[in-house]
Coordinates of C-alpha atoms in Angstrom, one line a residue:
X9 CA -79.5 -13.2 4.1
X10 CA -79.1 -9.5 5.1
X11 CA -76.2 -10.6 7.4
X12 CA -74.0 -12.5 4.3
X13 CA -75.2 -9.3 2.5
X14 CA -73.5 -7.2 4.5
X15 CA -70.6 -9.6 5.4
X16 CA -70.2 -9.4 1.8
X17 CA -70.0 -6.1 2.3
X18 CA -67.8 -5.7 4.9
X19 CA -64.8 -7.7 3.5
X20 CA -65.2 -5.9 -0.3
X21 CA -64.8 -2.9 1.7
X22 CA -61.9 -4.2 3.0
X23 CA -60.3 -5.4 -0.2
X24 CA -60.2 -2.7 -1.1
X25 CA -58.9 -0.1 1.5
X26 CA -56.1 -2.7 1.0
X27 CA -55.7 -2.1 -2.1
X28 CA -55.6 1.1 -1.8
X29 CA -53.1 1.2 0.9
X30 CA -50.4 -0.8 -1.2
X31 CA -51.1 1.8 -3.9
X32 CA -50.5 4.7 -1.9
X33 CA -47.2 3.7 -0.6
X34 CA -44.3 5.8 -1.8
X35 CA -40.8 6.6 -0.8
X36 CA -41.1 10.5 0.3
X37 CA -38.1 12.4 1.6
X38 CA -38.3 15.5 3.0
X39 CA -35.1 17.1 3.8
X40 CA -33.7 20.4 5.2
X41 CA -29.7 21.5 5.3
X42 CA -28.1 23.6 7.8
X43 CA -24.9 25.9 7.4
X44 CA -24.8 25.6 3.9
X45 CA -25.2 27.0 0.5
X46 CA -25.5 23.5 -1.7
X47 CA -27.6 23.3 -4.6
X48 CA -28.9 19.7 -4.5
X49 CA -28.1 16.6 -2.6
X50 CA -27.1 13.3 -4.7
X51 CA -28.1 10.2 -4.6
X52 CA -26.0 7.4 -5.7
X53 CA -27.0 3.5 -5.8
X54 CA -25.1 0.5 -5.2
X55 CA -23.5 0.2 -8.8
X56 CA -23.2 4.1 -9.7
X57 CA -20.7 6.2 -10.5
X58 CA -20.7 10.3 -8.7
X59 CA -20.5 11.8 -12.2
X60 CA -23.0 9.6 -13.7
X61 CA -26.1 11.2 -15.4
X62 CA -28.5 8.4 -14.2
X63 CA -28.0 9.6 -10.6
X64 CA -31.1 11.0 -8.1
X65 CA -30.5 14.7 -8.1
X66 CA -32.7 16.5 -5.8
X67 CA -32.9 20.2 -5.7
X68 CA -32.2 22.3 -3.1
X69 CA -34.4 25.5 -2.5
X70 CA -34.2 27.7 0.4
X71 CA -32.3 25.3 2.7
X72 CA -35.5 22.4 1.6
X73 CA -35.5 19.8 -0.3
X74 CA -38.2 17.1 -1.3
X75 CA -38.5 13.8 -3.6
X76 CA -40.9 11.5 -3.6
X77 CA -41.1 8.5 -6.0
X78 CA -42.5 4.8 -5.6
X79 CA -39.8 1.8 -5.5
X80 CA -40.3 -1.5 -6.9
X81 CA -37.2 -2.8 -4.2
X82 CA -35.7 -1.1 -1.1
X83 CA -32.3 0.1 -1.9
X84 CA -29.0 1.4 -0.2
X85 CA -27.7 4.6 -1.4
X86 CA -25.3 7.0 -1.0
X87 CA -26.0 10.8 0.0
X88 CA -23.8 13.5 -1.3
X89 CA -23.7 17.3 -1.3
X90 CA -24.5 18.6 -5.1
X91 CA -20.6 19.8 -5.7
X92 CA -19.9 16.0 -5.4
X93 CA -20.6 15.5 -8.6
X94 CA -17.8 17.6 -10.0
X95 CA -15.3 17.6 -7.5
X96 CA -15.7 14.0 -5.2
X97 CA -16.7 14.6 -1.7
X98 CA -17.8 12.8 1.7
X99 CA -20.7 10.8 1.8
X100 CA -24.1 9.4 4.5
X101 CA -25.2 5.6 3.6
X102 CA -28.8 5.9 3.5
X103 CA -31.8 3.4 3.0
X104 CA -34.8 3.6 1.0
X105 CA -38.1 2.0 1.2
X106 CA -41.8 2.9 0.4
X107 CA -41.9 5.1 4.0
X108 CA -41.2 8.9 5.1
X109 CA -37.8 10.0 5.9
X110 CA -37.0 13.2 7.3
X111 CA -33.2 14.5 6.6
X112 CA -31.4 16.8 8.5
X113 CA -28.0 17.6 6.3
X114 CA -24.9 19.7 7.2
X115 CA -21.6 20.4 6.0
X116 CA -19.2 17.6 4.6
X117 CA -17.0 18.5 8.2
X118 CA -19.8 17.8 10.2
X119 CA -21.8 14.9 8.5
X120 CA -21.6 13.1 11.4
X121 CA -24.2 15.1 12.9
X122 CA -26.9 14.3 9.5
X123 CA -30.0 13.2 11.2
X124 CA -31.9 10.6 9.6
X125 CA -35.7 10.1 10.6
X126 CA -38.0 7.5 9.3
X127 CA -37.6 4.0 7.1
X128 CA -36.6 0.6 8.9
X129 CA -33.5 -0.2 7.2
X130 CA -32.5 3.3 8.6
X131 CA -33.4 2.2 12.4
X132 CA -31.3 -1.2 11.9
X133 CA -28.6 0.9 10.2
X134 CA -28.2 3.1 13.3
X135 CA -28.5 0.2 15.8
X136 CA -25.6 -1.4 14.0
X137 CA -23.3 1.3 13.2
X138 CA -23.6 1.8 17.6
X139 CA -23.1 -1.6 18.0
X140 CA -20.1 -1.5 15.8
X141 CA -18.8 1.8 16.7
X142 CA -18.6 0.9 20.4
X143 CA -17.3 -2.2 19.8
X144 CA -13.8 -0.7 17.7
X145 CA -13.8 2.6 18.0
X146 CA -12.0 3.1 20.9
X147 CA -9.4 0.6 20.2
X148 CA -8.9 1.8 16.5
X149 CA -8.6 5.9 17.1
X150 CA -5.4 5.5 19.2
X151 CA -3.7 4.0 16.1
X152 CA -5.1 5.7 13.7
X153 CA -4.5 9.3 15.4
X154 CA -0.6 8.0 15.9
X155 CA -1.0 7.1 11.7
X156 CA -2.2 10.9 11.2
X157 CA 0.6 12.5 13.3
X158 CA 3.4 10.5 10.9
X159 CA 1.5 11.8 7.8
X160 CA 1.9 15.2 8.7
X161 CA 5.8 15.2 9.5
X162 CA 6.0 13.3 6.5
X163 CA 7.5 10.1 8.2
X164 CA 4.5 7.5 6.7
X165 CA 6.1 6.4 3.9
X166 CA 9.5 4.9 3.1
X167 CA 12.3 6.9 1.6
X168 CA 11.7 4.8 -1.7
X169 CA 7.9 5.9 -1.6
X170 CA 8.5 9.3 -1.0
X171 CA 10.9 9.5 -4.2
X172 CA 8.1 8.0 -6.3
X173 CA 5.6 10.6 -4.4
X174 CA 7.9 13.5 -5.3
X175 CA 8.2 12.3 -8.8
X176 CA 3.6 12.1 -8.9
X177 CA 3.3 15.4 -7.7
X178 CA 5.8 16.9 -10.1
X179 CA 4.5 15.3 -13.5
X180 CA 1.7 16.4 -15.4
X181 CA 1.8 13.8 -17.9
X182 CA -1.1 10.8 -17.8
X183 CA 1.4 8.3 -18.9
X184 CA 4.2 9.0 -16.8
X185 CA 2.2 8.8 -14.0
X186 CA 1.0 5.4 -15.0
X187 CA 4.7 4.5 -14.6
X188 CA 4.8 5.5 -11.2
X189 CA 1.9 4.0 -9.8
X190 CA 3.3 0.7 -11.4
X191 CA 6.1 1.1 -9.1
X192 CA 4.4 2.1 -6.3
X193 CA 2.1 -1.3 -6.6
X194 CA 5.6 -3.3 -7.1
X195 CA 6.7 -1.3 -3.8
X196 CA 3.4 -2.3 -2.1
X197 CA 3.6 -6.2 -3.6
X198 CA 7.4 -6.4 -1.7
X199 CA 6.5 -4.8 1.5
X200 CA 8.6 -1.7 1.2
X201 CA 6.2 1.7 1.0
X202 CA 5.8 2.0 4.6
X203 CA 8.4 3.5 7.3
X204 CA 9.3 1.2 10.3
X205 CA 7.0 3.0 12.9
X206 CA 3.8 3.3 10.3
X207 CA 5.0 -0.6 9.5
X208 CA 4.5 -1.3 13.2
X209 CA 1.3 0.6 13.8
X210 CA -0.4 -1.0 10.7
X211 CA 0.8 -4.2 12.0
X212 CA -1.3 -3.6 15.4
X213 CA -4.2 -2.7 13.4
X214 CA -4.3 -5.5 11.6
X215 CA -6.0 -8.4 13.8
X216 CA -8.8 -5.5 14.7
X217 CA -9.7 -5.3 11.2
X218 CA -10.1 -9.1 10.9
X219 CA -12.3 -8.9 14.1
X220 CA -14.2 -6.1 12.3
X221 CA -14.5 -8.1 9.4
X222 CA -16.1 -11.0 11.3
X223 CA -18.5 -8.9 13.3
X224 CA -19.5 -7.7 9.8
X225 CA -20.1 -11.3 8.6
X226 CA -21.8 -12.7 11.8
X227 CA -23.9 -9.6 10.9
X228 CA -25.0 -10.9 7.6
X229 CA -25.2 -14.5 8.4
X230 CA -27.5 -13.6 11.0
X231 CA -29.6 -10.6 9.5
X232 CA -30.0 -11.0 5.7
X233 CA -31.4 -7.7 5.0
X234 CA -31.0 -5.0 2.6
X235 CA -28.5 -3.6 5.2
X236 CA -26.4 -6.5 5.1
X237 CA -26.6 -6.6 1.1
X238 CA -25.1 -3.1 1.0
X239 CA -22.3 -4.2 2.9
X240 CA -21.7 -7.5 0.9
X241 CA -21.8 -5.5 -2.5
X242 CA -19.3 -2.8 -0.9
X243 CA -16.9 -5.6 -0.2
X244 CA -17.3 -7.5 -3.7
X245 CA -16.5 -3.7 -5.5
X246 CA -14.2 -2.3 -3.0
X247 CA -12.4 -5.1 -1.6
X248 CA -12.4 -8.1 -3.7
X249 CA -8.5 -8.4 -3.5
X250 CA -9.1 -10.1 0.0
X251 CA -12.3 -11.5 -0.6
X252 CA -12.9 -15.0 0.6
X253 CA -14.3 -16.4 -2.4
X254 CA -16.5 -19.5 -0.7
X255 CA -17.4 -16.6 1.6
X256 CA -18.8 -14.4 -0.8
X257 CA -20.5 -17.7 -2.5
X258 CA -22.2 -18.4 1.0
X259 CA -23.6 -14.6 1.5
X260 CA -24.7 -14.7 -2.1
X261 CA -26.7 -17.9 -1.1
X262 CA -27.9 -16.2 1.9
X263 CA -28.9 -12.8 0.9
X264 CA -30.3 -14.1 -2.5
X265 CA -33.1 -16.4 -1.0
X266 CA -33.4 -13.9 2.3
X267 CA -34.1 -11.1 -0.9
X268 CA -35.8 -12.8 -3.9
X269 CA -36.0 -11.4 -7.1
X270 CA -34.3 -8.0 -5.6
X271 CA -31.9 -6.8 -8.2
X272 CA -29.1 -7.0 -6.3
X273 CA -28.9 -11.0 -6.7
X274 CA -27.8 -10.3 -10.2
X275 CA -25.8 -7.4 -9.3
X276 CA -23.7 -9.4 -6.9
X277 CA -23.7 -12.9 -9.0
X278 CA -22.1 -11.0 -11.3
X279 CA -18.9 -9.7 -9.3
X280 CA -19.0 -13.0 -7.5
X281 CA -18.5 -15.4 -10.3
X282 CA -15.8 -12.3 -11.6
X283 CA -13.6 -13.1 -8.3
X284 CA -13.5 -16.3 -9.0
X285 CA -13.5 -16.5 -12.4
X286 CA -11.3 -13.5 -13.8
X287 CA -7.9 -14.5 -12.5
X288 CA -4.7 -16.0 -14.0
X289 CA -4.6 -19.1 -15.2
X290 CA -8.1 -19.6 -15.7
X291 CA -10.5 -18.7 -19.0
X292 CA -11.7 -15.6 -20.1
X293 CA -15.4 -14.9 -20.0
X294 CA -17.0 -14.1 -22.9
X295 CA -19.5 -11.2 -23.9
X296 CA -20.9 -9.5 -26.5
X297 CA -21.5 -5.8 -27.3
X298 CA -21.9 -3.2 -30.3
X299 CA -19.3 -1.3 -32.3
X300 CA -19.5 2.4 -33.1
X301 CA -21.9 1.4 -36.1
X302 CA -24.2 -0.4 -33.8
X303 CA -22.9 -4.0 -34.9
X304 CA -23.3 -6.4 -31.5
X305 CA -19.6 -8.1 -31.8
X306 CA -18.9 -11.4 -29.6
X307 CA -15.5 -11.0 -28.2
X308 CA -14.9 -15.1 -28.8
X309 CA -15.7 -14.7 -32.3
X310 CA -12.4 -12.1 -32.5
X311 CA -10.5 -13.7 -30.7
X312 CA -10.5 -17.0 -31.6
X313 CA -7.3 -18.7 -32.0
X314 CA -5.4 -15.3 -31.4
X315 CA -3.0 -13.9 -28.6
X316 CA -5.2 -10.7 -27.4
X317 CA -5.3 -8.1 -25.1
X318 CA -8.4 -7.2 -23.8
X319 CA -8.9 -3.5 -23.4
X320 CA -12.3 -1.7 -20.4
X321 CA -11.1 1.8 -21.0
X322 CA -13.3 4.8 -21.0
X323 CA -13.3 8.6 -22.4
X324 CA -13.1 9.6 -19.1
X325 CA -10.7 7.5 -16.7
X326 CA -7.5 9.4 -17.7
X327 CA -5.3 6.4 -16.3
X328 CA -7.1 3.8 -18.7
X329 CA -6.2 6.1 -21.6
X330 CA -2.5 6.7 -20.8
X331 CA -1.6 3.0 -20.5
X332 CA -3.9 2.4 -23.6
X333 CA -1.2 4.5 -25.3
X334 CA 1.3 2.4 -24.3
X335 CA -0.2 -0.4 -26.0
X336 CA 0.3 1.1 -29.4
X337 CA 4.2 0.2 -30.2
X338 CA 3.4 -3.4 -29.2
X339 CA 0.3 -3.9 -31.4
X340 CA 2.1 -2.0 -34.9
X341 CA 4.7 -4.8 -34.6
X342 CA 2.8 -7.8 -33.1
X343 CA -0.8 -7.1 -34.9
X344 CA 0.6 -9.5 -38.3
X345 CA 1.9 -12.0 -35.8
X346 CA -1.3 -13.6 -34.2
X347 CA -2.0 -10.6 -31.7
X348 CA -5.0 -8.7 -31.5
X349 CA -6.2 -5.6 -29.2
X350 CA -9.9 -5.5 -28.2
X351 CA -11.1 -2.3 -26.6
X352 CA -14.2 -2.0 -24.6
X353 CA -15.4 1.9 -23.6
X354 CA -17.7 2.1 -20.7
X355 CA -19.3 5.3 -21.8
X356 CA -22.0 6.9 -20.4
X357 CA -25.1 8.2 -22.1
X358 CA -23.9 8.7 -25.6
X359 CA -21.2 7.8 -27.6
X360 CA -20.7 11.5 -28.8
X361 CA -17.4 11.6 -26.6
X362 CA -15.8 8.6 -27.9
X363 CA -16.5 9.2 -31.4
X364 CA -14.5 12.6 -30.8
X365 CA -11.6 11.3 -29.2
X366 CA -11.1 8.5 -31.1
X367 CA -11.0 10.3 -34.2
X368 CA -8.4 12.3 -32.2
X369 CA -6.1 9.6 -30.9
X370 CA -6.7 6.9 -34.1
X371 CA -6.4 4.0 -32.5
X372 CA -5.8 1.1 -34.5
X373 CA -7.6 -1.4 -32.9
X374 CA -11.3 -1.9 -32.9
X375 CA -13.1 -0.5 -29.9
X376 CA -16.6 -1.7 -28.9
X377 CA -19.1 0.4 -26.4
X378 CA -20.7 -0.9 -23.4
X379 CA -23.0 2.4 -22.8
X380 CA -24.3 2.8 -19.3
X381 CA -23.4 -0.8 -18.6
X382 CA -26.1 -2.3 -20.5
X383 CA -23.6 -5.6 -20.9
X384 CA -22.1 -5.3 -17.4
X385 CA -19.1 -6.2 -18.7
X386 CA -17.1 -4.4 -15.7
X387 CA -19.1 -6.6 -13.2
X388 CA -18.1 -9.8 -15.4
X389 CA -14.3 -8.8 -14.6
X390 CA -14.1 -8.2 -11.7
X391 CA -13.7 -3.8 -12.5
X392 CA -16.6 -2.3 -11.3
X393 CA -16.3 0.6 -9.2
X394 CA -13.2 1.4 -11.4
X395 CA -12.4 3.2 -15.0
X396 CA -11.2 -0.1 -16.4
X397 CA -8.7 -3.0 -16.8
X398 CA -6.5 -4.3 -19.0
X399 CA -6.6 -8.5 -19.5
X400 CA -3.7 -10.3 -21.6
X401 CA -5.5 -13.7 -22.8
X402 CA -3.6 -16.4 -24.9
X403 CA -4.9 -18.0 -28.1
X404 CA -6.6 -21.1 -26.3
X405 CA -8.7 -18.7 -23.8
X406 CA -7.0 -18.9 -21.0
X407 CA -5.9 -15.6 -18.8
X408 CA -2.1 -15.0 -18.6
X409 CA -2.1 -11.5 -16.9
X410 CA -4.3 -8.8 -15.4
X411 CA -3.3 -5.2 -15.6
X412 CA 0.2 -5.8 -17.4
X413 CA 2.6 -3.3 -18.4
X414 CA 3.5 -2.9 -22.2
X415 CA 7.0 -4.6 -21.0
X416 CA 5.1 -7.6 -19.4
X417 CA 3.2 -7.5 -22.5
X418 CA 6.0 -7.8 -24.8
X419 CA 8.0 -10.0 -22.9
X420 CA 4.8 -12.7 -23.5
X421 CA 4.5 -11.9 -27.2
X422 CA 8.3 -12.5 -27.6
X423 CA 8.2 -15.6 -26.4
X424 CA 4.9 -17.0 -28.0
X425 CA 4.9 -15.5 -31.2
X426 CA 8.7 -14.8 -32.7

């Protein structure tokens, strides 16, 4: 009897230092920088903007920093010096877990000396990034340093580019630089923004990006970790115009049931289904989100039966606003013909901002908030990691342009409506 007694005993004690264990698990970082004067180091997740106000900001005192919090999921994020925030800046992947990490940061020019100690996701980072780095390195810098050398004597782009270059750099004006990005992209859709020798260099580069690519995906197929779910949401925000979209469905699969119930399955459903979804000729996707009065507004339900423009602008992506303007003509002439304007800000922690610039500007149309992405309408088409997009949809639903100029705009409404 004694002996079950203290078997008893043995495996409550046990139990409980078990318990305990799991409870005392936290993410701690401890950090130091070297050679410079920064205030706080940033820390941005997978779907974050830099200037957001939801962002880890850890403060700097004395060259030392600390943080220590406890995490639900591990996560990838991105580690930036504190003037970031304001003014953009170079950045460290980084992985977090319920572990110690020790950080050695130093200036953006030398970043590649940032130690990392501790966590993992860390260790399989660094055993990749060798793997990869030996692997292309070598073959890449020769055509990259040629690709630098044309940049500075100015012989990079083609004469054309360099006019419309010229013209950027000169302009001050928000909308007449939309104008010349436009051409730009039309330069860049017909081949002709590059010089014959940068042409010919970014030719040879090309098949050793596709073998990058490949190593990248073997990577994933083989190790479904958090790791490889960084990379896979980097390619859905960053690089979605070459995305393979049965691909992205099979590392979705993959990295979903390797990860369960992480919230990056959601996170990368969502700009998933927007690359395949969100594209010309097929039918819009429908949301739902509040007005200035706090009204929740389905989009369908305005819509409905109407030629419209869908409008993700924000306060704050200067771009977004300028071609906004040049929406205005078209809707004073069209809006009595069956063509409506929907616009969507992405704002961030309050609408004060909005409320002041649209009493400013006086739009005409109605403009709806989704505030700190609490719709995720930007991940449903296909914009996140961007101020916004424009979306022209005709009046049975179905997508007839993304990111159209007011002429391409009007050239549509000519035809369908007069």
């Amino acid at each position: 009897m004694k002996l079950i007694t203290k078997f008893i005993l043995f495996l409550t004690i046990v139990f409980f230092f078990n318990c305990s264990s799991e409870k005392d698990q936290f993410l701690e970082i401890n950090g130091k920088t070297v050679g410079i004067d920064t205030k706080s180091i940033l820390l941005i997740k997978a779907d974050q903007y830099l200037d957001s106000d939801s962002i880890i900001e850890i403060p700097v005192t004395d060259g030392k920093f600390h943080y220590k919090t406890k995490l639900d999921f591990p996560e990838s994020v991105e580690l930036f010096l504190g003037e970031a925030k304001n003014q953009g800046g170079r950045y460290m992947p980084l992985f977090l877990n319920n572990e110690k990490i020790d950080l050695t940061i130093y200036s953006e020019e030398e970043f590649d000396k940032n130690q990392v100690i501790g966590g993992e996701l860390n260790s399989e980072y660094k055993k990749y990034k060798e793997n990869y780095d030996n692997k292309f390195n070598s073959r890449i810098k020769p055509f990259q340093d040629s690709i630098s050398l044309l940049f500075e004597n100015d012989q990079y782009h083609s004469d054309k580019a360099k006019l419309l270059y010229a013209e950027l750099r000169k302009t001050k004006s928000h909308d007449e630089k939309i104008i010349i990005y436009e051409k730009l992209d039309d330069l860049k859709e017909a081949n002709q923004h590059l010089s014959p020798k940068a042409e010919i260099l970014e030719n040879k580069l090309k098949p050793i990006y596709e073998e990058q690519k490949k190593f990248q995906q073997e990577y994933i197929e083989n190790n479904p970790s958090i790791v490889s779910y960084s990379f896979f949401i980097k390619n859905l925000m960053y690089d979605k115009e070459n995305m393979d979209i049965n691909l992205a469905k099979n590392n979705l699969r993959i990295l979903s049931k390797a990860n369960p119930d992480h919230p990056y399955n959601k996170l990368a459903s969502n700009l998933t289904n927007a690359i395949d979804n969100i594209k010309v000729g097929k039918k819009y996707t429908d949301f739902s989100a509040p007005d200035l009065n706090g009204n929740e507004i389905k989009f369908s339900d305005k819509i409905d039966g109407k030629i419209a423009l869908l409008d993700l602008w924000a306060t704050w992506c200067g771009p977004c606003i300028a071609k906004s303007r040049t929406m205005i003509p078209l809707y004073d002439e069209f809006k009595d013909k069956g063509f409506i304007i929907i616009g969507v800000a992405g704002e961030r922690k309050n609408t004060d901002r909005l409320v002041r610039f649209l009493e400013k500007e006086k739009w005409p149309w109605q403009n709806l908030v989704d505030l700190d992405k609490q719709n995720n309408i930007w991940q449903k088409y296909n914009v996140d990691g961007g101020g916004g997009g424009i979306f022209l949809i005709d009046e049975k639903g179905i997508i007839l342009a993304k990111d159209p100029t007011a002429e391409e705009v009007r050239i549509e409404l000519e035809s369908r409506l007069n």
